[in-house]
PDB file of C-alpha atoms in Angstrom:
ATOM      1  CA  MET A   1     -27.012  42.690 -18.880  1.00 93.00           C
ATOM      2  CA  ASP A   2     -23.263  42.895 -18.208  1.00 95.00           C
ATOM      3  CA  VAL A   3     -22.509  38.769 -18.279  1.00 97.00           C
ATOM      4  CA  ILE A   4     -18.950  37.682 -17.000  1.00 97.00           C
ATOM      5  CA  LYS A   5     -17.966  34.665 -14.787  1.00 95.00           C
ATOM      6  CA  ASP A   6     -19.562  35.313 -11.445  1.00 95.00           C
ATOM      7  CA  ASN A   7     -23.272  35.978 -12.812  1.00 96.00           C
ATOM      8  CA  PHE A   8     -23.215  33.641 -15.517  1.00 97.00           C
ATOM      9  CA  GLY A   9     -25.507  30.931 -14.059  1.00 95.00           C
ATOM     10  CA  GLN A  10     -27.819  33.502 -13.410  1.00 96.00           C
ATOM     11  CA  ALA A  11     -27.292  35.015 -17.289  1.00 97.00           C
ATOM     12  CA  LEU A  12     -28.305  31.484 -18.526  1.00 97.00           C
ATOM     13  CA  THR A  13     -31.468  30.847 -16.334  1.00 96.00           C
ATOM     14  CA  GLU A  14     -32.595  34.327 -17.802  1.00 96.00           C
ATOM     15  CA  PHE A  15     -31.486  33.411 -21.575  1.00 97.00           C
ATOM     16  CA  THR A  16     -33.358  30.169 -21.418  1.00 96.00           C
ATOM     17  CA  ALA A  17     -36.305  31.487 -20.368  1.00 94.00           C
ATOM     18  CA  ALA A  18     -36.522  34.646 -22.680  1.00 95.00           C
ATOM     19  CA  ILE A  19     -35.337  32.533 -25.978  1.00 95.00           C
ATOM     20  CA  GLY A  20     -38.389  30.740 -25.761  1.00 92.00           C
ATOM     21  CA  ALA A  21     -40.645  33.439 -25.763  1.00 93.00           C
ATOM     22  CA  CYS A  22     -38.831  35.908 -27.897  1.00 96.00           C
ATOM     23  CA  ASP A  23     -39.769  36.348 -31.866  1.00 96.00           C
ATOM     24  CA  PHE A  24     -36.604  37.160 -33.439  1.00 97.00           C
ATOM     25  CA  ALA A  25     -32.739  37.831 -31.867  1.00 97.00           C
ATOM     26  CA  ALA A  26     -29.956  39.823 -33.196  1.00 97.00           C
ATOM     27  CA  LEU A  27     -26.602  39.169 -32.737  1.00 96.00           C
ATOM     28  CA  ASP A  28     -23.162  41.138 -32.585  1.00 95.00           C
ATOM     29  CA  MET A  29     -19.664  40.978 -31.462  1.00 94.00           C
ATOM     30  CA  GLU A  30     -16.195  42.409 -31.252  1.00 95.00           C
ATOM     31  CA  MET A  31     -12.948  39.977 -31.628  1.00 95.00           C
ATOM     32  CA  THR A  32      -9.350  40.702 -32.045  1.00 95.00           C
ATOM     33  CA  GLY A  33      -9.365  41.316 -35.853  1.00 94.00           C
ATOM     34  CA  LEU A  34     -11.453  41.121 -38.757  1.00 91.00           C
ATOM     35  CA  TYR A  35      -8.757  40.517 -42.283  1.00 90.00           C
ATOM     36  CA  GLU A  36      -5.778  38.802 -41.949  1.00 87.00           C
ATOM     37  CA  GLY A  37      -4.629  41.089 -45.104  1.00 85.00           C
ATOM     38  CA  ARG A  38      -6.242  43.388 -47.762  1.00 85.00           C
ATOM     39  CA  GLU A  39      -6.556  40.486 -49.878  1.00 86.00           C
ATOM     40  CA  PHE A  40      -8.996  38.752 -47.423  1.00 88.00           C
ATOM     41  CA  GLN A  41     -11.071  41.699 -46.912  1.00 90.00           C
ATOM     42  CA  PRO A  42     -14.965  40.961 -49.010  1.00 89.00           C
ATOM     43  CA  SER A  43     -15.178  42.526 -52.333  1.00 90.00           C
ATOM     44  CA  ARG A  44     -18.407  43.752 -54.354  1.00 90.00           C
ATOM     45  CA  ASP A  45     -16.658  40.953 -57.241  1.00 91.00           C
ATOM     46  CA  ASP A  46     -16.639  38.815 -54.904  1.00 91.00           C
ATOM     47  CA  SER A  47     -19.232  35.798 -55.215  1.00 93.00           C
ATOM     48  CA  CYS A  48     -21.213  34.037 -52.699  1.00 94.00           C
ATOM     49  CA  ASP A  49     -18.465  31.230 -52.621  1.00 95.00           C
ATOM     50  CA  GLU A  50     -15.703  34.251 -52.307  1.00 93.00           C
ATOM     51  CA  ARG A  51     -17.695  36.435 -49.361  1.00 93.00           C
ATOM     52  CA  TYR A  52     -18.693  33.564 -47.543  1.00 94.00           C
ATOM     53  CA  ALA A  53     -15.074  31.403 -47.838  1.00 93.00           C
ATOM     54  CA  LYS A  54     -13.010  35.271 -46.999  1.00 92.00           C
ATOM     55  CA  LEU A  55     -15.427  35.777 -43.526  1.00 91.00           C
ATOM     56  CA  LYS A  56     -15.142  31.872 -41.987  1.00 92.00           C
ATOM     57  CA  ARG A  57     -11.489  32.302 -42.827  1.00 91.00           C
ATOM     58  CA  SER A  58     -11.604  35.419 -40.626  1.00 91.00           C
ATOM     59  CA  VAL A  59     -13.701  33.739 -37.859  1.00 89.00           C
ATOM     60  CA  GLU A  60     -11.266  30.289 -37.901  1.00 90.00           C
ATOM     61  CA  ALA A  61      -8.479  32.893 -37.173  1.00 92.00           C
ATOM     62  CA  PHE A  62      -9.473  35.300 -34.863  1.00 94.00           C
ATOM     63  CA  GLY A  63     -10.793  35.261 -30.905  1.00 93.00           C
ATOM     64  CA  VAL A  64     -14.486  36.764 -29.869  1.00 94.00           C
ATOM     65  CA  VAL A  65     -13.889  38.632 -26.662  1.00 96.00           C
ATOM     66  CA  GLN A  66     -17.705  39.742 -26.336  1.00 97.00           C
ATOM     67  CA  VAL A  67     -20.859  38.607 -27.722  1.00 97.00           C
ATOM     68  CA  GLY A  68     -23.940  40.770 -27.767  1.00 97.00           C
ATOM     69  CA  ILE A  69     -27.443  39.064 -28.237  1.00 98.00           C
ATOM     70  CA  CYS A  70     -31.005  40.843 -27.836  1.00 98.00           C
ATOM     71  CA  LEU A  71     -33.955  38.936 -27.526  1.00 97.00           C
ATOM     72  CA  PHE A  72     -36.646  40.618 -29.156  1.00 97.00           C
ATOM     73  CA  THR A  73     -40.491  40.136 -28.088  1.00 96.00           C
ATOM     74  CA  TRP A  74     -43.798  41.676 -29.638  1.00 94.00           C
ATOM     75  CA  LYS A  75     -46.082  43.357 -27.165  1.00 92.00           C
ATOM     76  CA  ALA A  76     -49.940  44.027 -28.404  1.00 89.00           C
ATOM     77  CA  ASP A  77     -50.657  47.128 -27.086  1.00 82.00           C
ATOM     78  CA  GLY A  78     -54.610  47.921 -28.646  1.00 77.00           C
ATOM     79  CA  HIS A  79     -54.237  47.609 -32.135  1.00 80.00           C
ATOM     80  CA  SER A  80     -50.330  48.331 -32.484  1.00 87.00           C
ATOM     81  CA  GLY A  81     -47.658  47.153 -30.211  1.00 91.00           C
ATOM     82  CA  PHE A  82     -43.627  47.323 -29.539  1.00 93.00           C
ATOM     83  CA  TYR A  83     -40.911  45.103 -29.466  1.00 94.00           C
ATOM     84  CA  GLU A  84     -39.639  44.443 -25.758  1.00 95.00           C
ATOM     85  CA  ALA A  85     -35.817  44.445 -26.199  1.00 96.00           C
ATOM     86  CA  GLN A  86     -33.906  42.022 -24.145  1.00 97.00           C
ATOM     87  CA  PRO A  87     -29.898  42.566 -24.341  1.00 97.00           C
ATOM     88  CA  PHE A  88     -27.143  40.459 -23.297  1.00 98.00           C
ATOM     89  CA  ASN A  89     -23.234  41.346 -23.430  1.00 97.00           C
ATOM     90  CA  PHE A  90     -21.366  38.061 -22.296  1.00 98.00           C
ATOM     91  CA  ASN A  91     -17.763  38.412 -22.200  1.00 97.00           C
ATOM     92  CA  VAL A  92     -15.989  35.293 -23.031  1.00 96.00           C
ATOM     93  CA  PHE A  93     -12.435  34.099 -22.752  1.00 95.00           C
ATOM     94  CA  PRO A  94     -12.095  30.362 -24.616  1.00 92.00           C
ATOM     95  CA  ALA A  95     -11.222  27.533 -21.929  1.00 92.00           C
ATOM     96  CA  SER A  96      -7.908  27.376 -20.496  1.00 88.00           C
ATOM     97  CA  THR A  97      -8.715  24.434 -18.300  1.00 85.00           C
ATOM     98  CA  VAL A  98      -9.500  20.353 -18.187  1.00 84.00           C
ATOM     99  CA  GLY A  99      -7.046  20.146 -20.805  1.00 82.00           C
ATOM    100  CA  ALA A 100      -8.330  23.093 -23.137  1.00 85.00           C
ATOM    101  CA  ASP A 101      -5.638  25.791 -24.863  1.00 85.00           C
ATOM    102  CA  ALA A 102      -7.493  27.315 -27.724  1.00 85.00           C
ATOM    103  CA  GLY A 103      -5.081  29.662 -30.187  1.00 87.00           C
ATOM    104  CA  PHE A 104      -5.959  32.559 -32.014  1.00 91.00           C
ATOM    105  CA  SER A 105      -4.686  35.546 -34.191  1.00 92.00           C
ATOM    106  CA  SER A 106      -5.024  39.265 -33.474  1.00 94.00           C
ATOM    107  CA  ARG A 107      -4.332  42.611 -35.718  1.00 93.00           C
ATOM    108  CA  ALA A 108      -2.739  45.808 -33.326  1.00 94.00           C
ATOM    109  CA  SER A 109      -5.099  47.802 -35.027  1.00 93.00           C
ATOM    110  CA  ALA A 110      -8.454  45.514 -33.821  1.00 95.00           C
ATOM    111  CA  LEU A 111      -6.533  45.740 -29.789  1.00 95.00           C
ATOM    112  CA  ALA A 112      -6.051  49.688 -30.824  1.00 96.00           C
ATOM    113  CA  PHE A 113      -9.482  50.065 -31.645  1.00 95.00           C
ATOM    114  CA  LEU A 114     -10.883  48.528 -28.022  1.00 95.00           C
ATOM    115  CA  ALA A 115      -8.908  49.756 -25.746  1.00 96.00           C
ATOM    116  CA  LYS A 116      -8.980  53.580 -27.846  1.00 96.00           C
ATOM    117  CA  ASN A 117     -13.107  52.258 -26.743  1.00 94.00           C
ATOM    118  CA  SER A 118     -11.829  51.670 -23.005  1.00 94.00           C
ATOM    119  CA  PHE A 119     -12.566  47.769 -23.249  1.00 94.00           C
ATOM    120  CA  ASP A 120     -10.858  46.020 -20.499  1.00 95.00           C
ATOM    121  CA  PHE A 121      -8.901  43.381 -21.178  1.00 96.00           C
ATOM    122  CA  ASN A 122      -8.070  42.329 -17.360  1.00 96.00           C
ATOM    123  CA  LYS A 123     -12.100  41.347 -17.597  1.00 96.00           C
ATOM    124  CA  TRP A 124     -12.104  39.949 -20.562  1.00 95.00           C
ATOM    125  CA  VAL A 125      -8.929  37.167 -19.116  1.00 95.00           C
ATOM    126  CA  TYR A 126      -9.663  36.963 -15.388  1.00 95.00           C
ATOM    127  CA  GLN A 127     -13.644  36.936 -16.270  1.00 96.00           C
ATOM    128  CA  GLY A 128     -14.623  36.029 -19.525  1.00 96.00           C
ATOM    129  CA  VAL A 129     -16.998  33.494 -20.011  1.00 97.00           C
ATOM    130  CA  PRO A 130     -15.393  30.043 -21.012  1.00 95.00           C
ATOM    131  CA  TYR A 131     -16.698  28.549 -23.839  1.00 94.00           C
ATOM    132  CA  LEU A 132     -15.749  25.222 -25.351  1.00 92.00           C
ATOM    133  CA  ARG A 133     -17.141  23.330 -28.374  1.00 90.00           C
ATOM    134  CA  THR A 134     -19.890  20.843 -27.738  1.00 91.00           C
ATOM    135  CA  SER A 135     -18.303  17.765 -29.345  1.00 91.00           C
ATOM    136  CA  THR A 136     -15.113  18.693 -27.922  1.00 90.00           C
ATOM    137  CA  ALA A 137     -16.722  18.640 -24.495  1.00 92.00           C
ATOM    138  CA  ASN A 138     -17.672  15.396 -25.605  1.00 93.00           C
ATOM    139  CA  SER A 139     -15.211  13.654 -26.783  1.00 93.00           C
ATOM    140  CA  MET A 140     -13.526  15.137 -23.436  1.00 93.00           C
ATOM    141  CA  ARG A 141     -15.658  12.985 -20.984  1.00 93.00           C
ATOM    142  CA  ALA A 142     -15.983  10.050 -23.264  1.00 93.00           C
ATOM    143  CA  GLU A 143     -11.870  10.044 -22.855  1.00 90.00           C
ATOM    144  CA  ARG A 144     -11.506  10.399 -19.412  1.00 89.00           C
ATOM    145  CA  THR A 145     -14.339   7.979 -18.605  1.00 91.00           C
ATOM    146  CA  ARG A 146     -12.554   5.480 -21.063  1.00 88.00           C
ATOM    147  CA  LEU A 147      -9.252   6.479 -19.172  1.00 83.00           C
ATOM    148  CA  LEU A 148     -10.431   6.168 -15.740  1.00 84.00           C
ATOM    149  CA  THR A 149     -12.578   3.075 -15.893  1.00 85.00           C
ATOM    150  CA  ARG A 150     -10.020   0.770 -17.915  1.00 79.00           C
ATOM    151  CA  ARG A 151      -8.694  -1.873 -16.433  1.00 73.00           C
ATOM    152  CA  LYS A 152      -5.829  -2.815 -18.692  1.00 76.00           C
ATOM    153  CA  ARG A 153      -2.517  -1.637 -19.937  1.00 75.00           C
ATOM    154  CA  SER A 154      -2.280   0.943 -22.854  1.00 79.00           C
ATOM    155  CA  VAL A 155       1.170   2.706 -22.720  1.00 83.00           C
ATOM    156  CA  ALA A 156       3.909   0.658 -24.216  1.00 87.00           C
ATOM    157  CA  PRO A 157       7.061   2.050 -22.473  1.00 91.00           C
ATOM    158  CA  ASP A 158       9.930   3.190 -24.818  1.00 92.00           C
ATOM    159  CA  ASP A 159      13.677   1.381 -24.765  1.00 92.00           C
ATOM    160  CA  ARG A 160      14.492   3.977 -22.193  1.00 91.00           C
ATOM    161  CA  HIS A 161      11.981   3.499 -19.723  1.00 93.00           C
ATOM    162  CA  THR A 162      11.158  -0.067 -19.759  1.00 94.00           C
ATOM    163  CA  LYS A 163      13.180  -0.924 -16.768  1.00 94.00           C
ATOM    164  CA  PHE A 164      11.205   1.764 -15.095  1.00 93.00           C
ATOM    165  CA  ALA A 165       7.771   0.186 -15.621  1.00 93.00           C
ATOM    166  CA  ALA A 166       8.845  -2.887 -14.569  1.00 94.00           C
ATOM    167  CA  ASP A 167      10.306  -1.588 -11.229  1.00 94.00           C
ATOM    168  CA  VAL A 168       7.448  -0.291 -10.868  1.00 94.00           C
ATOM    169  CA  GLU A 169       5.303  -3.075 -11.486  1.00 94.00           C
ATOM    170  CA  ARG A 170       7.221  -4.984  -9.192  1.00 95.00           C
ATOM    171  CA  ALA A 171       6.835  -2.409  -6.490  1.00 95.00           C
ATOM    172  CA  LEU A 172       3.033  -2.548  -6.875  1.00 95.00           C
ATOM    173  CA  LEU A 173       3.079  -6.407  -6.598  1.00 94.00           C
ATOM    174  CA  GLU A 174       4.561  -5.332  -3.082  1.00 95.00           C
ATOM    175  CA  PHE A 175       2.517  -3.117  -2.133  1.00 95.00           C
ATOM    176  CA  ILE A 176      -0.528  -5.003  -2.629  1.00 94.00           C
ATOM    177  CA  LYS A 177       0.598  -8.296  -0.617  1.00 93.00           C
ATOM    178  CA  SER A 178       2.158  -5.138   1.826  1.00 94.00           C
ATOM    179  CA  SER A 179      -0.198  -4.002   5.123  1.00 92.00           C
ATOM    180  CA  GLU A 180       1.342  -0.135   4.058  1.00 93.00           C
ATOM    181  CA  PRO A 181      -0.857   2.391   3.083  1.00 92.00           C
ATOM    182  CA  MET A 182       0.549   4.635   0.299  1.00 94.00           C
ATOM    183  CA  LEU A 183       2.889   4.069  -2.037  1.00 95.00           C
ATOM    184  CA  ARG A 184       4.748   7.315  -3.809  1.00 93.00           C
ATOM    185  CA  TYR A 185       6.280   8.304  -6.271  1.00 91.00           C
ATOM    186  CA  GLU A 186       8.587  11.089  -6.729  1.00 89.00           C
ATOM    187  CA  LEU A 187       8.757  11.762 -10.010  1.00 85.00           C
ATOM    188  CA  ALA A 188      10.877  13.706 -12.862  1.00 73.00           C
ATOM    189  CA  ASN A 189       8.907  13.968 -16.250  1.00 87.00           C
ATOM    190  CA  SER A 190       5.297  13.884 -17.385  1.00 88.00           C
ATOM    191  CA  TYR A 191       5.389  10.786 -19.336  1.00 91.00           C
ATOM    192  CA  GLU A 192       7.229   9.097 -16.166  1.00 91.00           C
ATOM    193  CA  ARG A 193       3.576   9.745 -14.084  1.00 90.00           C
ATOM    194  CA  LYS A 194       1.402   9.079 -17.268  1.00 90.00           C
ATOM    195  CA  LEU A 195       3.425   5.412 -17.332  1.00 93.00           C
ATOM    196  CA  VAL A 196       2.552   4.722 -13.527  1.00 93.00           C
ATOM    197  CA  HIS A 197      -0.959   5.993 -13.690  1.00 90.00           C
ATOM    198  CA  ASP A 198      -0.957   3.616 -16.532  1.00 90.00           C
ATOM    199  CA  ALA A 199       0.303   0.927 -14.366  1.00 92.00           C
ATOM    200  CA  VAL A 200      -2.377   1.386 -11.336  1.00 92.00           C
ATOM    201  CA  ALA A 201      -5.510   1.275 -13.894  1.00 88.00           C
ATOM    202  CA  SER A 202      -4.405  -2.694 -14.571  1.00 88.00           C
ATOM    203  CA  HIS A 203      -4.953  -3.154 -10.898  1.00 90.00           C
ATOM    204  CA  ASP A 204      -9.118  -3.242  -9.588  1.00 87.00           C
ATOM    205  CA  THR A 205      -7.692  -2.432  -6.135  1.00 90.00           C
ATOM    206  CA  LEU A 206      -5.219   0.771  -6.744  1.00 92.00           C
ATOM    207  CA  GLY A 207      -6.107   4.163  -7.300  1.00 90.00           C
ATOM    208  CA  THR A 208      -3.485   6.920  -7.561  1.00 90.00           C
ATOM    209  CA  ARG A 209      -3.934  10.885  -5.993  1.00 88.00           C
ATOM    210  CA  SER A 210      -1.741  13.329  -8.237  1.00 86.00           C
ATOM    211  CA  ARG A 211       0.415  15.591  -6.127  1.00 87.00           C
ATOM    212  CA  MET A 212       2.971  18.426  -6.855  1.00 85.00           C
ATOM    213  CA  GLY A 213       6.099  16.211  -8.312  1.00 85.00           C
ATOM    214  CA  ALA A 214       4.666  13.192  -7.271  1.00 91.00           C
ATOM    215  CA  ILE A 215       1.668  10.441  -7.268  1.00 93.00           C
ATOM    216  CA  GLU A 216       0.228   9.115  -4.418  1.00 94.00           C
ATOM    217  CA  VAL A 217      -1.002   5.271  -4.534  1.00 95.00           C
ATOM    218  CA  PHE A 218      -3.072   3.562  -2.359  1.00 94.00           C
ATOM    219  CA  LYS A 219      -5.239   0.331  -1.688  1.00 93.00           C
ATOM    220  CA  GLY A 220      -8.705  -0.640  -1.936  1.00 90.00           C
ATOM    221  CA  THR A 221     -11.793  -2.589  -2.318  1.00 90.00           C
ATOM    222  CA  PRO A 222     -12.751  -2.722  -5.796  1.00 87.00           C
ATOM    223  CA  ARG A 223     -16.068  -1.880  -4.767  1.00 90.00           C
ATOM    224  CA  SER A 224     -14.496   1.616  -3.245  1.00 90.00           C
ATOM    225  CA  MET A 225     -12.447   2.092  -6.030  1.00 87.00           C
ATOM    226  CA  ALA A 226     -15.788   2.019  -8.100  1.00 88.00           C
ATOM    227  CA  ARG A 227     -16.581   4.882  -6.392  1.00 91.00           C
ATOM    228  CA  HIS A 228     -13.561   6.489  -6.210  1.00 88.00           C
ATOM    229  CA  ILE A 229     -13.717   6.185 -10.028  1.00 88.00           C
ATOM    230  CA  ALA A 230     -16.803   7.686 -10.520  1.00 92.00           C
ATOM    231  CA  HIS A 231     -16.058  10.671  -8.136  1.00 92.00           C
ATOM    232  CA  LYS A 232     -13.160  11.204 -10.072  1.00 90.00           C
ATOM    233  CA  ILE A 233     -15.738  11.215 -13.557  1.00 93.00           C
ATOM    234  CA  LYS A 234     -18.166  13.871 -11.388  1.00 95.00           C
ATOM    235  CA  ALA A 235     -15.414  16.135 -10.692  1.00 94.00           C
ATOM    236  CA  PHE A 236     -13.965  15.601 -14.379  1.00 94.00           C
ATOM    237  CA  ASN A 237     -17.514  16.163 -15.694  1.00 94.00           C
ATOM    238  CA  SER A 238     -18.327  19.024 -13.689  1.00 94.00           C
ATOM    239  CA  SER A 239     -15.217  21.236 -15.002  1.00 93.00           C
ATOM    240  CA  VAL A 240     -15.543  20.452 -18.360  1.00 94.00           C
ATOM    241  CA  ASP A 241     -19.554  21.788 -17.852  1.00 92.00           C
ATOM    242  CA  ASP A 242     -17.992  24.634 -16.391  1.00 92.00           C
ATOM    243  CA  ALA A 243     -15.437  25.395 -19.835  1.00 93.00           C
ATOM    244  CA  HIS A 244     -18.556  24.395 -21.814  1.00 94.00           C
ATOM    245  CA  GLY A 245     -20.037  28.027 -20.635  1.00 95.00           C
ATOM    246  CA  PHE A 246     -20.993  30.544 -23.179  1.00 96.00           C
ATOM    247  CA  THR A 247     -21.651  27.641 -25.849  1.00 95.00           C
ATOM    248  CA  ARG A 248     -24.766  26.488 -24.113  1.00 95.00           C
ATOM    249  CA  ILE A 249     -25.571  30.263 -25.453  1.00 96.00           C
ATOM    250  CA  ILE A 250     -25.017  29.231 -28.943  1.00 95.00           C
ATOM    251  CA  ASP A 251     -26.749  26.072 -28.323  1.00 95.00           C
ATOM    252  CA  LEU A 252     -30.056  26.979 -27.285  1.00 96.00           C
ATOM    253  CA  LEU A 253     -29.799  30.022 -30.221  1.00 95.00           C
ATOM    254  CA  SER A 254     -29.523  27.357 -31.998  1.00 95.00           C
ATOM    255  CA  ALA A 255     -32.361  25.534 -31.114  1.00 95.00           C
ATOM    256  CA  SER A 256     -34.594  27.738 -30.552  1.00 95.00           C
ATOM    257  CA  ARG A 257     -34.439  28.182 -35.063  1.00 95.00           C
ATOM    258  CA  LYS A 258     -35.226  32.073 -34.206  1.00 95.00           C
ATOM    259  CA  PRO A 259     -34.825  34.065 -36.777  1.00 96.00           C
ATOM    260  CA  ILE A 260     -31.159  35.644 -36.523  1.00 95.00           C
ATOM    261  CA  ILE A 261     -30.191  39.712 -37.726  1.00 92.00           C
TER     262      ILE A 261
END
């Protein structure tokens, strides 16, 4: 089964059902490089620790472009039997949403090898299943929840923006008292947007909506603001789930405790 973004949900369902019944799994992958230099290639003279350190260095340096996982299940047939194979070919590309932006190295020889064997680089980038470490995904969810649910300032403006922050707070207090439904800020940079979001967070009857080059501040009751925040948390968590992607396959494989060759 060739797996891309579009059919990952189906593949995840099939893999989840199959991993529990299989006897062992075989794994292979294509990467953007093998070794950073000749001195990092494994040698017959290496100790186990030296060989492991060299391979670990390669895994950490280069990107994974495809992961092939084949699940084998023994099927008895009278006095003998056979292994039934269920292959999955996952095209994977690092998550580049929800603030994630992984970097990796590549070697010209590895990319040339992939191209020579008709590897589709556009498919890899545009249709590759994203992946994000489980620990990173959990940290991102917790941090976004903390930021959205706090009701006190967490950013102290620098000297250049002290007056700007004071003006924002004054404008927010006037906005709360007014009958205006919305306050819009056209902002020049991300630091000023951060200061506005931070100021609004200290008022439990105000919320924000991000727009291109601007922030809209709106009013509501504490209950409606709580619903608004819950919606934003749910939407962000959904995006993180999508970015988590292929890592769920690795987590299932690890949790199954099945032999891997």
